[in-house]
Amino acid sequence: MANCSTTDIYDLRSFLAILEKNDELKTIDKEVALQFEIGSVLATLEKKGLGAGLFTSVKDRDFSLCGGILGSMDRIALAMNCKKGNINDFLVKCLENPIKPNIVKQAVCQENVYVGDEVDLDKVPIPQHAPKDGGPFITGGVIVSKEHNGTKQNLSFQRLQVKGKNKLSIMINEWRHLKEFYDAAEKTGKSLPIAIVSGTDPVIYVAAGLRYDGDETEVAGAIRGKAIDVVKCVTSDIYVPATAEFVIEGEILPDYREEEGPLGEFTGHYSAPWLSPVVKVTAITHRKGAIYQTINGASYEHINLGNVLPREPLLKKFATYVSSGVVNVHIPPYGSGFLAIVQIKKKNPGEPKNIALAAMMTYVNIKNVIVVDEDVDIYNPADVMWAMSCRVIPEKDIFYIPNAQGHELDPCSDERGTQTKMGIDATLAENSREIERVSYPEADLSRYLG
Ligand SMILES: Cc1cc2nc3c(=O)[nH]c(=O)nc-3n(C[C@H](O)[C@H](O)[C@H](O)COP(=O)(O)O)c2cc1C
Ligand SMILES: [Mn+2]
């Protein structure tokens, strides 16, 4: 695994130290409010590219809070100790070479334990992020679950709204392993135990966003190059990362739904209120001086973890399977995960359409696909827009697939995710009157400007 090896990261704190050393972390000691202020500071740090935020003084709470930890590809590369350009290939290798977690008997995540009546979510620093969010939401919590009547564990992200001292609602979308587990439990009238983990070795967060047919903790181990230590929960037999800052244990109740939302989402829109299952919290455990980790809902961090990292390796694989002319692929965060761009060295005129179809098969979220020539910089939106403007003949180059499966939070789809997909061949037509792109040689200005 070229350029990637084990590192000194083993929990959130050791990663915060590395972010600090790389000037990727801003520590804010001024007192901040959970309601809207933290969300706004994190969004501004992201917009200005200033790094992650660590808030040491949170109004009305005894804990620190951090956010935007994996908000840029630079920080994700640091977390994986991997060069930015190698992330996709490295992740493919990790998915193929998982490392099983290591069970420990004692763990720092259980230094403080609250069960039964002692459980109080109002003590945990859970922010209300965007100005029109319906309440405080756990957005940066990794959900650890176990299949009903089985042993297979799973990691995923699900948003949870705080509904009371020991009550949360949980949005479980289509195509999720947690949905399979919960549906199976609910069919037999049983609740499904889960644990919500906040603040861990960042590879747990990277792995939780991946699609893997098994326990994503094994993929986290592969990224880290060693087994992740896990410990049994206090009120269930779920195993959670031992160095987690906070663990909220609970069970998703069967046969009951409650309205939750709205929440500023990865689509860049507020999602309308939604009927979701409810979690009864059975325990809260945390480290001494625990640091809560959050993710702004409508943020590039959300899109990078949920859409870019997990899908780009698959996109490359599917597109390349269809054409050896594929040069590179990109799922830009500004497309909310609904846009894929494929760069090709075209041999045949029909090829871009087949490649666009392959891209759509990568994952349900991919809705719009733009195929460009080799001379277009897929990381530069202006260059892609140039190809769209100067190389697309709409009636020939654009095709639609109506009534396909997309994501149900996409404002263009219905509540089950039914939508129209669009493929755009933005490569230059073979018989175009103009064939060569202008490229000026770069001048050495020091020779001209004193
Ligand atoms: C920050 C973040 C928030 C997310 N919120 C939700 C959510 O509320 N509900 C949901 O079903 N998926 C959500 N997702 C997407 C899933 O967590 C993600 O697709 C994950 O890989 C699913 O795991 P699975 O393949 O094991 O089912 C979110 C992803 C991220 C990164
Ligand atoms: Mn899974």
Coordinates of C-alpha atoms and ligand atoms in Angstrom, one line a residue:
M1 CA 0.0 0.0 0.0
A2 CA 2.2 2.8 -1.4
N3 CA 2.6 5.9 0.7
C4 CA 0.3 4.6 3.4
S5 CA 1.3 3.1 6.7
T6 CA 0.3 3.0 10.4
T7 CA 0.5 6.3 12.2
D8 CA 0.3 7.7 15.7
I9 CA -3.4 8.2 15.4
Y10 CA -5.5 6.0 17.7
D11 CA -8.3 8.3 19.0
L12 CA -9.8 11.7 18.3
R13 CA -7.3 13.5 20.6
S14 CA -4.2 12.1 18.9
F15 CA -5.8 13.3 15.6
L16 CA -6.6 16.7 16.9
A17 CA -2.8 17.0 17.8
I18 CA -1.9 16.1 14.2
L19 CA -4.4 18.6 12.8
E20 CA -3.0 21.3 15.1
K21 CA 0.6 20.5 13.9
N22 CA -0.5 20.8 10.3
D23 CA -2.3 24.1 10.9
E24 CA -5.6 22.4 10.2
L25 CA -7.3 23.2 13.5
K26 CA -8.6 26.4 15.0
T27 CA -9.1 26.3 18.8
I28 CA -11.8 28.7 20.0
D29 CA -11.8 29.4 23.7
K30 CA -14.5 32.1 23.6
E31 CA -17.8 30.8 25.0
V32 CA -20.1 29.6 22.2
A33 CA -23.9 28.8 22.1
L34 CA -25.0 25.3 21.0
Q35 CA -27.9 26.9 19.2
F36 CA -26.8 28.2 15.7
E37 CA -23.5 29.7 16.8
I38 CA -21.3 26.6 16.5
G39 CA -22.9 25.7 13.2
S40 CA -22.3 29.1 11.8
V41 CA -18.6 29.2 13.0
L42 CA -18.0 25.7 11.5
A43 CA -19.6 26.7 8.2
T44 CA -17.5 29.9 8.0
L45 CA -14.3 28.0 8.7
E46 CA -15.2 25.5 5.9
K47 CA -16.1 28.3 3.4
K48 CA -12.8 30.1 4.1
G49 CA -10.8 26.9 4.1
L50 CA -9.5 27.7 7.6
G51 CA -9.7 24.1 9.1
A52 CA -11.6 22.2 11.7
G53 CA -12.9 23.9 14.9
L54 CA -12.4 22.9 18.5
F55 CA -14.6 24.8 21.0
T56 CA -13.3 24.6 24.6
S57 CA -16.2 26.5 26.2
V58 CA -19.7 25.5 25.3
K59 CA -22.5 27.5 27.0
D60 CA -24.5 25.4 29.6
R61 CA -22.4 22.3 29.0
D62 CA -19.3 20.8 30.8
F63 CA -17.7 19.3 27.6
S64 CA -15.7 20.6 24.7
L65 CA -16.9 20.1 21.1
C66 CA -15.2 19.8 17.7
G67 CA -16.5 19.8 14.1
G68 CA -15.3 19.9 10.5
I69 CA -12.7 17.3 11.5
L70 CA -12.8 15.6 8.1
G71 CA -14.1 18.7 6.2
S72 CA -11.5 18.7 3.5
M73 CA -9.6 16.1 1.4
D74 CA -6.4 17.4 3.0
R75 CA -7.6 16.5 6.5
I76 CA -9.0 13.2 5.2
A77 CA -5.6 12.4 3.7
L78 CA -3.9 13.2 7.1
A79 CA -6.4 10.9 8.9
M80 CA -5.6 8.1 6.5
N81 CA -1.9 8.9 6.4
C82 CA -2.2 8.7 2.6
K83 CA -1.4 11.1 -0.2
K84 CA -4.5 12.8 -1.5
G85 CA -4.1 11.4 -5.0
N86 CA -3.8 7.8 -3.7
I87 CA -6.9 7.8 -1.5
N88 CA -9.2 6.0 -4.0
D89 CA -6.7 3.2 -4.8
F90 CA -5.9 2.8 -1.1
L91 CA -9.5 2.5 -0.1
V92 CA -10.1 -0.3 -2.7
K93 CA -7.1 -2.2 -1.2
C94 CA -8.5 -1.7 2.4
L95 CA -11.9 -3.0 1.4
E96 CA -10.3 -6.1 0.0
N97 CA -8.0 -6.6 3.0
P98 CA -10.0 -6.0 6.1
I99 CA -8.6 -6.4 9.7
K100 CA -10.9 -7.8 12.4
P101 CA -11.3 -5.7 15.5
N102 CA -9.6 -6.6 18.8
I103 CA -11.9 -7.1 21.9
V104 CA -10.7 -5.5 25.1
K105 CA -12.3 -5.8 28.6
Q106 CA -11.7 -2.2 29.8
A107 CA -11.9 1.0 27.9
V108 CA -11.6 4.7 28.4
C109 CA -14.9 5.3 26.7
Q110 CA -16.5 3.8 29.8
E111 CA -14.6 5.9 32.4
N112 CA -18.0 7.5 33.2
V113 CA -21.2 5.5 33.0
Y114 CA -24.8 6.7 33.3
V115 CA -27.7 4.2 33.1
G116 CA -31.4 4.2 33.7
D117 CA -32.7 7.4 35.3
E118 CA -29.2 8.9 35.2
V119 CA -29.4 9.2 31.4
D120 CA -29.7 12.8 30.4
L121 CA -29.1 13.8 26.8
D122 CA -29.3 17.5 27.8
K123 CA -25.9 17.1 29.4
V124 CA -24.3 16.2 26.0
P125 CA -23.3 19.2 23.9
I126 CA -25.5 18.5 20.9
P127 CA -25.8 21.5 18.6
Q128 CA -28.7 22.9 16.7
H129 CA -26.7 23.6 13.5
A130 CA -28.5 25.5 10.8
P131 CA -30.8 28.5 11.4
K132 CA -34.0 26.6 10.5
D133 CA -33.1 23.1 11.9
G134 CA -36.1 21.7 13.9
G135 CA -34.0 21.1 17.0
P136 CA -30.6 19.7 18.2
F137 CA -29.4 16.8 16.0
I138 CA -26.7 14.3 16.4
T139 CA -25.2 14.5 13.0
G140 CA -21.6 13.3 13.7
G141 CA -22.5 10.1 15.5
V142 CA -21.5 6.8 14.1
I143 CA -24.2 4.2 14.6
V144 CA -23.0 0.8 15.6
S145 CA -25.6 -1.9 15.1
K146 CA -25.9 -5.7 14.9
E147 CA -28.1 -7.8 12.7
H148 CA -31.2 -9.1 14.4
N149 CA -30.6 -12.6 15.7
G150 CA -27.0 -12.6 14.3
T151 CA -23.5 -11.5 15.0
K152 CA -22.7 -9.2 12.1
Q153 CA -22.1 -5.6 13.2
N154 CA -22.4 -2.5 11.0
L155 CA -21.2 1.1 11.1
S156 CA -23.2 3.9 9.5
F157 CA -24.3 7.5 9.9
Q158 CA -27.9 8.3 10.7
R159 CA -29.2 11.7 11.9
L160 CA -30.9 11.7 15.3
Q161 CA -33.0 14.5 16.7
V162 CA -33.1 15.0 20.5
K163 CA -36.7 14.5 21.6
G164 CA -36.2 14.2 25.4
K165 CA -33.8 13.3 28.1
N166 CA -33.6 9.7 26.9
K167 CA -35.3 9.9 23.6
L168 CA -34.1 10.4 20.0
S169 CA -35.6 10.0 16.6
I170 CA -33.5 8.3 13.8
M171 CA -33.8 8.8 10.1
I172 CA -33.0 5.5 8.3
N173 CA -33.0 5.9 4.5
E174 CA -33.5 3.3 1.8
W175 CA -30.5 1.0 0.8
R176 CA -29.0 1.0 4.3
H177 CA -27.8 -2.1 6.2
L178 CA -29.4 -0.6 9.4
K179 CA -32.7 -0.6 7.5
E180 CA -32.3 -4.3 6.8
F181 CA -31.5 -5.0 10.5
Y182 CA -34.3 -2.8 11.8
D183 CA -36.9 -4.2 9.3
A184 CA -36.1 -7.8 10.5
A185 CA -36.3 -6.9 14.2
E186 CA -39.6 -4.9 13.7
K187 CA -41.2 -7.9 11.8
T188 CA -40.9 -9.9 15.0
G189 CA -42.1 -7.0 17.2
K190 CA -38.6 -6.6 18.7
S191 CA -36.5 -3.4 19.2
L192 CA -33.0 -3.2 17.7
P193 CA -30.1 -2.3 20.0
I194 CA -27.7 0.3 18.7
A195 CA -24.9 2.4 20.0
I196 CA -24.1 6.0 18.8
V197 CA -20.4 6.9 19.0
S198 CA -19.1 10.4 18.9
G199 CA -15.4 11.3 18.7
T200 CA -13.1 8.5 17.6
D201 CA -10.1 7.7 15.6
P202 CA -11.1 9.4 12.3
V203 CA -10.8 6.1 10.3
I204 CA -14.0 5.0 12.1
Y205 CA -15.8 8.0 10.5
V206 CA -14.3 7.2 7.1
A207 CA -15.3 3.6 7.3
A208 CA -18.8 4.4 8.5
G209 CA -19.5 6.1 5.2
L210 CA -18.4 3.2 3.0
R211 CA -20.5 0.4 1.6
Y212 CA -19.1 -2.8 2.8
D213 CA -20.8 -6.2 3.2
G214 CA -19.6 -6.7 6.8
D215 CA -18.4 -4.8 9.9
E216 CA -16.9 -1.5 8.6
T217 CA -14.7 -1.5 11.7
E218 CA -12.7 -4.1 9.8
V219 CA -12.1 -1.6 7.0
A220 CA -11.2 1.0 9.6
G221 CA -8.6 -1.5 10.9
A222 CA -7.2 -1.9 7.3
I223 CA -6.9 1.9 6.9
R224 CA -5.1 2.2 10.2
G225 CA -3.0 -0.9 9.5
K226 CA -3.9 -2.5 12.8
A227 CA -6.9 -4.0 14.6
I228 CA -9.3 -1.4 16.2
D229 CA -9.8 -2.0 19.9
V230 CA -13.5 -2.5 20.7
V231 CA -15.3 -3.0 24.0
K232 CA -18.8 -4.4 24.9
C233 CA -21.5 -1.9 25.6
V234 CA -22.8 -1.6 29.1
T235 CA -26.5 -2.3 28.2
S236 CA -26.1 -4.5 25.1
D237 CA -23.7 -6.9 23.4
I238 CA -22.7 -4.4 20.8
Y239 CA -19.0 -3.7 20.5
V240 CA -17.9 -0.1 20.2
P241 CA -14.5 1.6 19.6
A242 CA -12.7 1.6 22.9
T243 CA -11.2 5.1 22.7
A244 CA -14.5 6.8 21.7
E245 CA -15.2 10.1 23.5
F246 CA -19.0 9.5 23.9
V247 CA -21.1 6.4 23.5
I248 CA -24.9 6.7 23.6
E249 CA -26.5 3.2 24.0
G250 CA -30.1 2.6 23.1
E251 CA -32.7 0.6 21.2
I252 CA -34.8 1.5 18.2
L253 CA -38.4 0.8 19.1
P254 CA -40.6 -1.2 16.7
D255 CA -44.0 -0.2 15.3
Y256 CA -43.7 3.5 16.1
R257 CA -42.9 6.6 14.0
E258 CA -42.6 10.2 15.0
E259 CA -42.1 13.4 13.0
E260 CA -38.6 14.7 13.0
G261 CA -36.8 17.5 11.1
P262 CA -36.4 19.8 9.3
L263 CA -32.6 19.6 9.0
G264 CA -30.2 21.4 6.7
E265 CA -29.0 18.4 4.6
F266 CA -26.3 17.4 2.2
T267 CA -28.6 18.4 -0.7
G268 CA -28.0 22.0 0.4
H269 CA -31.7 22.2 1.2
Y270 CA -33.7 21.8 4.4
S271 CA -35.3 18.4 4.3
A272 CA -39.1 18.5 5.1
P273 CA -40.2 17.0 8.3
W274 CA -40.2 13.2 8.1
L275 CA -41.7 10.2 9.9
S276 CA -38.9 8.3 11.6
P277 CA -38.4 5.5 14.2
V278 CA -37.6 6.4 17.8
V279 CA -34.6 5.4 20.0
K280 CA -34.9 4.9 23.7
V281 CA -31.6 5.7 25.3
T282 CA -30.4 3.1 27.9
A283 CA -27.0 4.4 28.8
I284 CA -24.5 7.2 28.2
T285 CA -20.8 6.6 28.7
H286 CA -17.9 8.9 28.1
R287 CA -14.2 9.5 28.6
K288 CA -12.9 11.9 31.2
G289 CA -13.0 15.4 29.7
A290 CA -14.8 14.0 26.7
I291 CA -14.8 16.0 23.4
Y292 CA -18.1 15.7 21.4
Q293 CA -17.7 15.5 17.6
T294 CA -20.2 17.1 15.3
I295 CA -20.7 17.5 11.5
N296 CA -22.6 20.4 10.0
G297 CA -25.6 18.9 8.1
A298 CA -25.3 20.9 4.9
S299 CA -21.5 20.8 4.6
Y300 CA -18.7 19.4 2.4
E301 CA -17.7 17.2 5.3
H302 CA -21.0 15.5 5.1
I303 CA -20.7 15.0 1.3
N304 CA -17.1 14.0 1.4
L305 CA -17.7 11.2 4.0
G306 CA -21.1 10.1 2.6
N307 CA -20.7 10.5 -1.1
V308 CA -17.2 11.3 -2.4
L309 CA -15.0 8.9 -0.5
P310 CA -17.3 5.8 -0.7
R311 CA -18.3 6.3 -4.4
E312 CA -15.2 7.5 -6.3
P313 CA -13.4 4.2 -6.2
L314 CA -16.5 2.3 -7.4
L315 CA -17.1 4.9 -10.1
K316 CA -13.6 4.4 -11.4
K317 CA -14.1 0.6 -11.3
F318 CA -17.5 0.7 -13.1
A319 CA -16.5 3.3 -15.7
T320 CA -13.2 1.5 -16.5
Y321 CA -15.0 -1.8 -16.8
V322 CA -17.0 -0.3 -19.7
S323 CA -14.1 1.5 -21.4
S324 CA -10.3 1.3 -21.0
G325 CA -10.3 4.9 -22.3
V326 CA -11.4 6.2 -18.9
V327 CA -8.6 8.5 -17.6
N328 CA -10.0 9.8 -14.3
V329 CA -13.3 10.3 -12.4
H330 CA -14.6 12.8 -9.9
I331 CA -17.7 13.2 -7.7
P332 CA -17.3 16.9 -6.8
P333 CA -18.6 17.9 -3.3
Y334 CA -20.4 20.9 -4.9
G335 CA -22.8 18.4 -6.7
S336 CA -24.0 17.0 -3.3
G337 CA -23.0 13.5 -4.5
F338 CA -25.6 13.6 -7.3
L339 CA -23.0 14.6 -10.0
A340 CA -20.3 12.4 -11.5
I341 CA -17.7 13.6 -14.0
V342 CA -15.7 11.2 -16.1
Q343 CA -12.7 12.1 -18.2
I344 CA -12.0 9.9 -21.2
K345 CA -9.7 9.4 -24.2
K346 CA -12.5 8.8 -26.7
K347 CA -12.2 6.1 -29.4
N348 CA -15.8 5.7 -30.6
P349 CA -18.6 8.2 -30.7
G350 CA -21.0 6.1 -28.7
E351 CA -18.6 5.4 -25.9
P352 CA -19.4 8.4 -23.6
K353 CA -23.1 7.3 -23.4
N354 CA -22.2 3.8 -22.2
I355 CA -19.8 5.3 -19.7
A356 CA -22.5 7.6 -18.4
L357 CA -24.8 4.5 -17.9
A358 CA -22.0 2.7 -16.0
A359 CA -21.5 5.7 -13.8
M360 CA -25.2 5.7 -12.9
M361 CA -25.0 2.1 -11.8
T362 CA -22.2 2.9 -9.3
Y363 CA -24.7 4.0 -6.7
V364 CA -28.3 5.2 -6.5
N365 CA -27.3 8.8 -5.5
I366 CA -25.6 9.4 -8.9
K367 CA -28.1 11.2 -11.0
N368 CA -26.2 13.5 -13.5
V369 CA -23.2 12.3 -15.4
I370 CA -20.9 14.5 -17.5
V371 CA -18.4 12.8 -19.7
V372 CA -15.5 15.1 -20.9
D373 CA -12.4 14.8 -23.0
E374 CA -8.9 14.4 -21.7
D375 CA -8.1 18.1 -22.1
V376 CA -10.7 19.1 -19.5
D377 CA -9.7 19.5 -15.9
I378 CA -12.3 17.6 -14.0
Y379 CA -11.3 19.3 -10.7
N380 CA -12.0 22.7 -12.1
P381 CA -15.8 23.5 -12.3
A382 CA -15.1 26.3 -14.8
D383 CA -13.4 23.9 -17.2
V384 CA -16.3 21.4 -17.0
M385 CA -18.8 24.3 -17.6
W386 CA -16.7 25.3 -20.6
A387 CA -17.0 21.8 -22.1
M388 CA -20.8 21.9 -21.3
S389 CA -21.0 25.2 -23.1
C390 CA -18.8 24.5 -26.2
R391 CA -19.0 20.8 -26.8
V392 CA -22.6 19.8 -26.1
I393 CA -25.2 19.4 -28.9
P394 CA -28.3 19.0 -26.7
E395 CA -30.5 16.8 -28.9
K396 CA -27.6 14.4 -29.6
D397 CA -25.6 14.5 -26.5
I398 CA -28.1 14.6 -23.6
F399 CA -30.2 11.6 -22.6
Y400 CA -32.6 10.9 -19.8
I401 CA -33.7 7.9 -17.8
P402 CA -37.0 8.6 -16.3
N403 CA -38.4 6.9 -13.2
A404 CA -35.1 5.6 -11.9
Q405 CA -34.0 5.2 -8.3
G406 CA -32.3 8.1 -6.6
H407 CA -32.1 9.5 -3.1
E408 CA -35.3 10.4 -1.4
L409 CA -33.9 13.7 0.0
D410 CA -33.1 15.0 -3.5
P411 CA -35.6 17.8 -4.0
C412 CA -36.0 16.5 -7.6
S413 CA -37.2 13.0 -6.5
D414 CA -40.4 11.8 -4.8
E415 CA -40.4 10.5 -1.2
R416 CA -39.2 7.1 -2.3
G417 CA -36.4 8.5 -4.4
T418 CA -37.9 8.0 -7.9
Q419 CA -36.3 10.5 -10.3
T420 CA -35.0 11.1 -13.7
K421 CA -31.3 10.5 -14.4
M422 CA -29.4 12.5 -17.0
G423 CA -26.3 11.7 -19.0
I424 CA -24.3 14.4 -20.9
D425 CA -21.7 13.6 -23.5
A426 CA -19.6 16.8 -23.3
T427 CA -16.9 15.4 -25.5
L428 CA -16.1 17.1 -28.8
A429 CA -17.9 15.5 -31.7
E430 CA -15.6 13.7 -34.2
N431 CA -17.0 15.7 -37.1
S432 CA -16.8 19.1 -35.3
R433 CA -15.6 22.0 -37.4
E434 CA -13.2 23.1 -34.7
I435 CA -10.9 20.4 -33.4
E436 CA -8.1 21.9 -31.5
R437 CA -8.3 23.6 -28.1
V438 CA -6.2 26.8 -27.7
S439 CA -3.5 26.5 -25.1
Y440 CA -1.0 29.4 -24.6
P441 CA 2.4 28.5 -23.5
E442 CA 3.0 29.8 -20.0
A443 CA 5.4 32.8 -19.9
D444 CA 8.1 33.2 -17.2
L445 CA 6.9 36.7 -16.0
S446 CA 10.0 37.4 -14.1
R447 CA 11.7 37.9 -17.5
Y448 CA 9.2 40.7 -18.3
L449 CA 8.2 42.3 -15.0
G450 CA 11.3 43.6 -13.3
Ligands
LIG1 C1 -22.8 13.0 8.0 C2 -23.6 11.9 7.4 C3 -25.0 11.9 7.7 C4 -25.8 10.9 7.2 N1 -27.1 10.8 7.6 C5 -27.8 9.8 7.2 C6 -29.2 9.6 7.7 O1 -29.7 10.5 8.5 N2 -29.9 8.5 7.4 C7 -29.3 7.6 6.6 O2 -30.0 6.5 6.3 N3 -28.1 7.7 6.0 C8 -27.3 8.8 6.3 N4 -26.1 9.0 5.8 C9 -25.6 8.0 4.8 C10 -25.2 6.6 5.4 O3 -24.7 6.8 6.7 C11 -24.1 6.0 4.5 O4 -24.6 5.8 3.3 C12 -23.5 4.7 5.1 O5 -22.5 4.3 4.3 C13 -24.6 3.7 5.2 O6 -24.0 2.5 5.7 P1 -24.4 1.0 5.3 O7 -23.8 0.9 3.9 O8 -23.7 0.1 6.3 O9 -25.9 1.0 5.3 C14 -25.3 10.0 6.3 C15 -23.9 10.0 5.9 C16 -23.1 11.0 6.5 C17 -21.7 11.0 6.1
MN2 MN -22.7 -1.6 6.1

